[in-house]
């Protein structure tokens, strides 16, 4: 089975004390355990340098939660892809529903970021997913398809190579209401088939994570499921014990 990918998105949480706690605990966990899954850790950008400098492990990577749409220039407060690259970032989350909602980022804007990230040889983690109303109207596939279409419309042959998609239904984020496994598998399969049919990437090479209220009690549902290649954790990644228990559990099955 392909390496299971666990991404931790800390969002706007954490401080120096929590970061130091995680660094110390992660280091000793990595020293005493074999890690089979791939871990992508995306804290607020200000903490990345410290974490990157202190934790070196073949299966541990740093992610950023966002990036600016410009490579450089007079854009006060923004951070560029090259700057993230400079501090050791490999993956960049884009299109998270919180950015779509609170920062009004639309599909075309996100597609542009996707293209820019690829052009600098970093790996985008593209979040897609429907809201509750759209789900109730049975539009989950339609919404995801529209979000994927914006990337396909870039008309770059290899655009989905070396990228990750995260299916994060908005109604499941931070609500404790995890999506039903059948629903997740159906949507993941749909997205994979759609991308494979409309670009030159093979279905087996498409990687999709699920995110939305994943925790230690429900993680088992997402392991060894044909179309689920990983999970994107929010709340569950903020407690070291929960985070590490999830990694440990996954590593029992995916190696
Ligand atoms: P929760 O795990 O807190 O639902 O957040 C999921 C998420 O948005 C990760 O990007």
mmCIF file of C-alpha atoms and ligand atoms in Angstrom:
data_model
loop_
_atom_site.group_PDB
_atom_site.id
_atom_site.type_symbol
_atom_site.label_atom_id
_atom_site.label_comp_id
_atom_site.label_asym_id
_atom_site.label_seq_id
_atom_site.Cartn_x
_atom_site.Cartn_y
_atom_site.Cartn_z
ATOM 1 C CA UNK A 1 0.000 0.000 0.000
ATOM 2 C CA UNK A 2 1.072 3.562 -0.725
ATOM 3 C CA UNK A 3 2.495 5.585 2.127
ATOM 4 C CA UNK A 4 -0.337 7.036 4.201
ATOM 5 C CA UNK A 5 0.030 10.809 4.529
ATOM 6 C CA UNK A 6 -0.854 12.578 7.753
ATOM 7 C CA UNK A 7 -0.985 16.356 7.531
ATOM 8 C CA UNK A 8 -1.308 18.502 10.637
ATOM 9 C CA UNK A 9 -2.856 21.917 10.039
ATOM 10 C CA UNK A 10 -2.492 23.974 13.189
ATOM 11 C CA UNK A 11 -4.368 26.956 11.713
ATOM 12 C CA UNK A 12 -4.096 30.023 13.996
ATOM 13 C CA UNK A 13 -3.213 28.005 17.084
ATOM 14 C CA UNK A 14 -0.119 27.479 19.154
ATOM 15 C CA UNK A 15 2.632 29.447 20.837
ATOM 16 C CA UNK A 16 6.302 28.954 21.713
ATOM 17 C CA UNK A 17 5.473 26.742 24.664
ATOM 18 C CA UNK A 18 3.352 24.358 22.599
ATOM 19 C CA UNK A 19 5.891 24.301 19.764
ATOM 20 C CA UNK A 20 8.743 23.410 22.163
ATOM 21 C CA UNK A 21 6.583 20.717 23.754
ATOM 22 C CA UNK A 22 5.866 19.198 20.336
ATOM 23 C CA UNK A 23 9.504 19.391 19.225
ATOM 24 C CA UNK A 24 10.749 17.580 22.330
ATOM 25 C CA UNK A 25 8.047 14.942 22.260
ATOM 26 C CA UNK A 26 8.276 14.338 18.509
ATOM 27 C CA UNK A 27 12.056 13.984 18.683
ATOM 28 C CA UNK A 28 11.860 11.336 21.350
ATOM 29 C CA UNK A 29 9.006 9.550 19.577
ATOM 30 C CA UNK A 30 10.996 9.451 16.326
ATOM 31 C CA UNK A 31 14.064 8.203 18.208
ATOM 32 C CA UNK A 32 12.222 5.256 19.654
ATOM 33 C CA UNK A 33 9.696 4.314 16.975
ATOM 34 C CA UNK A 34 9.803 3.408 13.331
ATOM 35 C CA UNK A 35 7.689 5.785 11.269
ATOM 36 C CA UNK A 36 6.095 4.338 8.154
ATOM 37 C CA UNK A 37 3.643 7.052 7.241
ATOM 38 C CA UNK A 38 4.575 10.446 5.849
ATOM 39 C CA UNK A 39 3.976 13.311 8.266
ATOM 40 C CA UNK A 40 3.483 16.852 7.016
ATOM 41 C CA UNK A 41 3.450 19.400 9.792
ATOM 42 C CA UNK A 42 1.927 22.816 9.033
ATOM 43 C CA UNK A 43 2.182 25.167 12.007
ATOM 44 C CA UNK A 44 1.790 28.954 11.762
ATOM 45 C CA UNK A 45 4.642 30.059 9.527
ATOM 46 C CA UNK A 46 6.499 31.879 12.295
ATOM 47 C CA UNK A 47 7.309 28.584 14.045
ATOM 48 C CA UNK A 48 8.529 26.703 10.978
ATOM 49 C CA UNK A 49 12.209 27.588 11.204
ATOM 50 C CA UNK A 50 12.529 26.331 14.744
ATOM 51 C CA UNK A 51 10.760 23.055 13.989
ATOM 52 C CA UNK A 52 12.656 22.464 10.749
ATOM 53 C CA UNK A 53 16.000 23.039 12.467
ATOM 54 C CA UNK A 54 15.258 20.685 15.300
ATOM 55 C CA UNK A 55 13.485 17.765 13.705
ATOM 56 C CA UNK A 56 15.131 15.799 10.973
ATOM 57 C CA UNK A 57 13.483 12.600 9.880
ATOM 58 C CA UNK A 58 13.033 11.003 6.464
ATOM 59 C CA UNK A 59 9.276 10.875 6.885
ATOM 60 C CA UNK A 60 8.761 14.301 8.427
ATOM 61 C CA UNK A 61 8.091 17.326 6.222
ATOM 62 C CA UNK A 62 7.131 20.924 6.788
ATOM 63 C CA UNK A 63 4.004 22.428 5.304
ATOM 64 C CA UNK A 64 2.788 26.021 5.095
ATOM 65 C CA UNK A 65 -0.872 26.934 5.503
ATOM 66 C CA UNK A 66 -0.916 29.540 2.762
ATOM 67 C CA UNK A 67 1.251 31.548 0.378
ATOM 68 C CA UNK A 68 0.886 34.838 -1.442
ATOM 69 C CA UNK A 69 -0.130 34.985 -5.080
ATOM 70 C CA UNK A 70 2.940 37.072 -6.002
ATOM 71 C CA UNK A 71 6.524 35.919 -6.252
ATOM 72 C CA UNK A 72 7.775 39.225 -4.777
ATOM 73 C CA UNK A 73 6.961 42.924 -4.652
ATOM 74 C CA UNK A 74 5.268 45.586 -2.575
ATOM 75 C CA UNK A 75 2.754 43.364 -0.799
ATOM 76 C CA UNK A 76 2.994 44.220 2.872
ATOM 77 C CA UNK A 77 2.476 41.342 5.243
ATOM 78 C CA UNK A 78 2.683 38.591 2.642
ATOM 79 C CA UNK A 79 5.011 35.606 2.315
ATOM 80 C CA UNK A 80 6.244 34.203 -0.997
ATOM 81 C CA UNK A 81 6.907 30.678 -2.215
ATOM 82 C CA UNK A 82 10.670 31.305 -2.326
ATOM 83 C CA UNK A 83 10.633 32.517 1.268
ATOM 84 C CA UNK A 84 8.838 29.358 2.344
ATOM 85 C CA UNK A 85 11.321 27.318 0.350
ATOM 86 C CA UNK A 86 14.171 29.136 2.104
ATOM 87 C CA UNK A 87 12.987 27.930 5.501
ATOM 88 C CA UNK A 88 12.491 24.347 4.427
ATOM 89 C CA UNK A 89 8.839 24.149 3.423
ATOM 90 C CA UNK A 90 7.982 21.331 1.001
ATOM 91 C CA UNK A 91 4.171 21.397 0.957
ATOM 92 C CA UNK A 92 1.745 24.324 0.815
ATOM 93 C CA UNK A 93 -1.925 24.038 1.702
ATOM 94 C CA UNK A 94 -4.118 26.103 -0.596
ATOM 95 C CA UNK A 95 -7.835 26.464 -1.105
ATOM 96 C CA UNK A 96 -8.738 25.694 2.483
ATOM 97 C CA UNK A 97 -12.384 26.566 3.029
ATOM 98 C CA UNK A 98 -11.377 29.001 5.769
ATOM 99 C CA UNK A 99 -9.392 30.956 3.202
ATOM 100 C CA UNK A 100 -12.135 30.631 0.603
ATOM 101 C CA UNK A 101 -14.696 31.967 3.110
ATOM 102 C CA UNK A 102 -12.784 34.502 5.230
ATOM 103 C CA UNK A 103 -10.373 35.755 2.556
ATOM 104 C CA UNK A 104 -12.704 35.423 -0.426
ATOM 105 C CA UNK A 105 -10.307 33.261 -2.433
ATOM 106 C CA UNK A 106 -12.079 31.860 -5.474
ATOM 107 C CA UNK A 107 -11.297 28.870 -7.685
ATOM 108 C CA UNK A 108 -9.302 30.857 -10.255
ATOM 109 C CA UNK A 109 -7.207 32.579 -7.599
ATOM 110 C CA UNK A 110 -6.434 29.246 -5.969
ATOM 111 C CA UNK A 111 -5.596 27.689 -9.347
ATOM 112 C CA UNK A 112 -3.061 30.453 -9.934
ATOM 113 C CA UNK A 113 -1.411 29.682 -6.603
ATOM 114 C CA UNK A 114 -1.404 25.982 -7.494
ATOM 115 C CA UNK A 115 0.388 26.747 -10.749
ATOM 116 C CA UNK A 116 2.931 29.031 -9.048
ATOM 117 C CA UNK A 117 3.733 26.454 -6.377
ATOM 118 C CA UNK A 118 4.283 23.785 -9.030
ATOM 119 C CA UNK A 119 6.509 26.136 -11.025
ATOM 120 C CA UNK A 120 8.814 26.410 -7.993
ATOM 121 C CA UNK A 121 8.853 22.639 -7.469
ATOM 122 C CA UNK A 122 6.976 22.648 -4.195
ATOM 123 C CA UNK A 123 3.934 20.469 -3.620
ATOM 124 C CA UNK A 124 0.454 21.967 -3.324
ATOM 125 C CA UNK A 125 -2.155 20.423 -1.046
ATOM 126 C CA UNK A 126 -5.346 21.555 -2.711
ATOM 127 C CA UNK A 127 -8.401 21.549 -0.431
ATOM 128 C CA UNK A 128 -11.793 20.985 -2.005
ATOM 129 C CA UNK A 129 -15.216 20.275 -0.589
ATOM 130 C CA UNK A 130 -18.839 21.302 -0.365
ATOM 131 C CA UNK A 131 -20.847 23.053 2.340
ATOM 132 C CA UNK A 132 -23.852 21.548 4.095
ATOM 133 C CA UNK A 133 -26.434 23.095 1.824
ATOM 134 C CA UNK A 134 -24.616 21.819 -1.240
ATOM 135 C CA UNK A 135 -24.353 18.369 0.311
ATOM 136 C CA UNK A 136 -28.079 18.315 1.041
ATOM 137 C CA UNK A 137 -28.745 19.300 -2.559
ATOM 138 C CA UNK A 138 -26.551 16.348 -3.603
ATOM 139 C CA UNK A 139 -24.027 18.677 -5.192
ATOM 140 C CA UNK A 140 -20.886 17.331 -3.518
ATOM 141 C CA UNK A 141 -19.437 15.991 -6.766
ATOM 142 C CA UNK A 142 -20.413 19.093 -8.707
ATOM 143 C CA UNK A 143 -18.694 21.446 -6.256
ATOM 144 C CA UNK A 144 -15.515 19.362 -6.160
ATOM 145 C CA UNK A 145 -15.531 19.105 -9.926
ATOM 146 C CA UNK A 146 -15.764 22.900 -10.299
ATOM 147 C CA UNK A 147 -12.862 23.339 -7.910
ATOM 148 C CA UNK A 148 -10.780 20.790 -9.839
ATOM 149 C CA UNK A 149 -11.799 22.265 -13.202
ATOM 150 C CA UNK A 150 -10.104 25.555 -12.335
ATOM 151 C CA UNK A 151 -6.810 23.649 -12.155
ATOM 152 C CA UNK A 152 -7.484 21.644 -15.310
ATOM 153 C CA UNK A 153 -8.238 24.864 -17.156
ATOM 154 C CA UNK A 154 -4.623 25.881 -16.705
ATOM 155 C CA UNK A 155 -4.084 23.322 -19.474
ATOM 156 C CA UNK A 156 -0.708 22.210 -18.241
ATOM 157 C CA UNK A 157 -0.086 18.574 -19.060
ATOM 158 C CA UNK A 158 1.432 17.414 -15.819
ATOM 159 C CA UNK A 159 -0.409 19.746 -13.514
ATOM 160 C CA UNK A 160 -1.681 17.079 -11.084
ATOM 161 C CA UNK A 161 1.598 15.154 -10.916
ATOM 162 C CA UNK A 162 3.296 15.597 -7.594
ATOM 163 C CA UNK A 163 0.400 17.214 -5.841
ATOM 164 C CA UNK A 164 -2.056 16.297 -3.110
ATOM 165 C CA UNK A 165 -5.776 16.871 -2.918
ATOM 166 C CA UNK A 166 -7.548 17.123 0.402
ATOM 167 C CA UNK A 167 -11.262 16.489 0.415
ATOM 168 C CA UNK A 168 -12.561 18.547 3.320
ATOM 169 C CA UNK A 169 -16.339 18.871 3.394
ATOM 170 C CA UNK A 170 -16.972 22.192 5.119
ATOM 171 C CA UNK A 171 -19.767 20.771 7.273
ATOM 172 C CA UNK A 172 -17.311 18.295 8.817
ATOM 173 C CA UNK A 173 -14.592 20.802 9.723
ATOM 174 C CA UNK A 174 -14.414 21.516 13.431
ATOM 175 C CA UNK A 175 -17.931 20.214 14.004
ATOM 176 C CA UNK A 176 -17.187 16.759 15.374
ATOM 177 C CA UNK A 177 -19.365 15.458 12.550
ATOM 178 C CA UNK A 178 -17.025 13.300 10.494
ATOM 179 C CA UNK A 179 -18.192 12.375 7.031
ATOM 180 C CA UNK A 180 -19.467 8.858 6.587
ATOM 181 C CA UNK A 181 -16.787 6.584 5.138
ATOM 182 C CA UNK A 182 -18.983 5.553 2.198
ATOM 183 C CA UNK A 183 -19.515 9.201 1.286
ATOM 184 C CA UNK A 184 -15.786 9.923 1.532
ATOM 185 C CA UNK A 185 -14.839 6.939 -0.594
ATOM 186 C CA UNK A 186 -17.440 7.840 -3.193
ATOM 187 C CA UNK A 187 -16.207 11.423 -3.489
ATOM 188 C CA UNK A 188 -12.529 10.413 -3.507
ATOM 189 C CA UNK A 189 -13.202 7.885 -6.251
ATOM 190 C CA UNK A 190 -15.137 10.473 -8.212
ATOM 191 C CA UNK A 191 -12.309 13.031 -7.934
ATOM 192 C CA UNK A 192 -9.662 10.473 -8.894
ATOM 193 C CA UNK A 193 -11.587 9.247 -11.929
ATOM 194 C CA UNK A 194 -12.379 12.804 -13.008
ATOM 195 C CA UNK A 195 -8.750 13.903 -12.840
ATOM 196 C CA UNK A 196 -7.476 10.717 -14.504
ATOM 197 C CA UNK A 197 -10.024 11.123 -17.318
ATOM 198 C CA UNK A 198 -9.121 14.745 -17.912
ATOM 199 C CA UNK A 199 -5.358 14.857 -17.546
ATOM 200 C CA UNK A 200 -2.405 12.575 -18.093
ATOM 201 C CA UNK A 201 -1.926 11.370 -14.526
ATOM 202 C CA UNK A 202 -2.784 7.727 -13.791
ATOM 203 C CA UNK A 203 -5.551 7.075 -11.278
ATOM 204 C CA UNK A 204 -3.219 5.130 -9.009
ATOM 205 C CA UNK A 205 -0.873 8.117 -8.741
ATOM 206 C CA UNK A 206 -3.527 10.543 -7.519
ATOM 207 C CA UNK A 207 -3.306 11.199 -3.780
ATOM 208 C CA UNK A 208 -6.343 12.333 -1.803
ATOM 209 C CA UNK A 209 -6.496 12.962 1.913
ATOM 210 C CA UNK A 210 -9.678 13.314 3.908
ATOM 211 C CA UNK A 211 -10.075 16.103 6.462
ATOM 212 C CA UNK A 212 -12.904 17.074 8.807
ATOM 213 C CA UNK A 213 -13.166 16.084 12.484
ATOM 214 C CA UNK A 214 -10.747 13.183 12.174
ATOM 215 C CA UNK A 215 -9.738 12.034 15.658
ATOM 216 C CA UNK A 216 -8.355 9.029 17.465
ATOM 217 C CA UNK A 217 -11.782 7.389 17.753
ATOM 218 C CA UNK A 218 -12.611 7.488 14.059
ATOM 219 C CA UNK A 219 -9.156 7.226 12.427
ATOM 220 C CA UNK A 220 -9.599 3.484 11.953
ATOM 221 C CA UNK A 221 -12.367 4.141 9.406
ATOM 222 C CA UNK A 222 -9.957 5.960 7.130
ATOM 223 C CA UNK A 223 -7.143 3.443 7.150
ATOM 224 C CA UNK A 224 -6.915 0.838 4.405
ATOM 225 C CA UNK A 225 -9.707 2.339 2.434
ATOM 226 C CA UNK A 226 -9.109 2.057 -1.292
ATOM 227 C CA UNK A 227 -9.379 5.704 -2.236
ATOM 228 C CA UNK A 228 -8.157 7.384 0.952
ATOM 229 C CA UNK A 229 -4.437 8.074 0.937
ATOM 230 C CA UNK A 230 -4.178 10.127 4.070
ATOM 231 C CA UNK A 231 -5.833 12.463 6.526
ATOM 232 C CA UNK A 232 -5.680 16.193 7.127
ATOM 233 C CA UNK A 233 -5.936 16.875 10.832
ATOM 234 C CA UNK A 234 -6.975 20.129 12.480
ATOM 235 C CA UNK A 235 -7.997 19.967 16.142
ATOM 236 C CA UNK A 236 -6.578 16.472 16.650
ATOM 237 C CA UNK A 237 -3.092 17.679 15.737
ATOM 238 C CA UNK A 238 -2.974 20.202 18.574
ATOM 239 C CA UNK A 239 -2.714 17.625 21.340
ATOM 240 C CA UNK A 240 0.546 15.737 21.159
ATOM 241 C CA UNK A 241 -0.952 12.610 22.722
ATOM 242 C CA UNK A 242 -3.831 12.489 20.242
ATOM 243 C CA UNK A 243 -1.578 13.286 17.301
ATOM 244 C CA UNK A 244 0.966 10.637 18.158
ATOM 245 C CA UNK A 245 -1.709 8.037 18.920
ATOM 246 C CA UNK A 246 -3.142 8.629 15.465
ATOM 247 C CA UNK A 247 0.293 8.243 13.850
ATOM 248 C CA UNK A 248 0.947 5.125 15.893
ATOM 249 C CA UNK A 249 -2.384 3.603 14.963
ATOM 250 C CA UNK A 250 -1.863 4.280 11.262
ATOM 251 C CA UNK A 251 1.649 2.863 11.358
ATOM 252 C CA UNK A 252 0.291 -0.449 12.656
ATOM 253 C CA UNK A 253 -1.593 -0.916 9.408
ATOM 254 C CA UNK A 254 0.175 1.065 6.710
ATOM 255 C CA UNK A 255 3.745 0.035 6.091
HETATM 256 P P1 LIG B 1 -10.741 19.644 12.184
HETATM 257 O O1 LIG B 1 -9.924 18.395 12.233
HETATM 258 O O2 LIG B 1 -10.584 20.486 13.420
HETATM 259 O O3 LIG B 1 -12.160 19.368 11.826
HETATM 260 O O4 LIG B 1 -10.127 20.560 11.004
HETATM 261 C C1 LIG B 1 -9.927 19.971 9.775
HETATM 262 C C2 LIG B 1 -9.232 20.939 8.908
HETATM 263 O O5 LIG B 1 -9.787 21.947 8.522
HETATM 264 C C3 LIG B 1 -7.837 20.648 8.531
HETATM 265 O O6 LIG B 1 -7.406 21.464 7.511
#
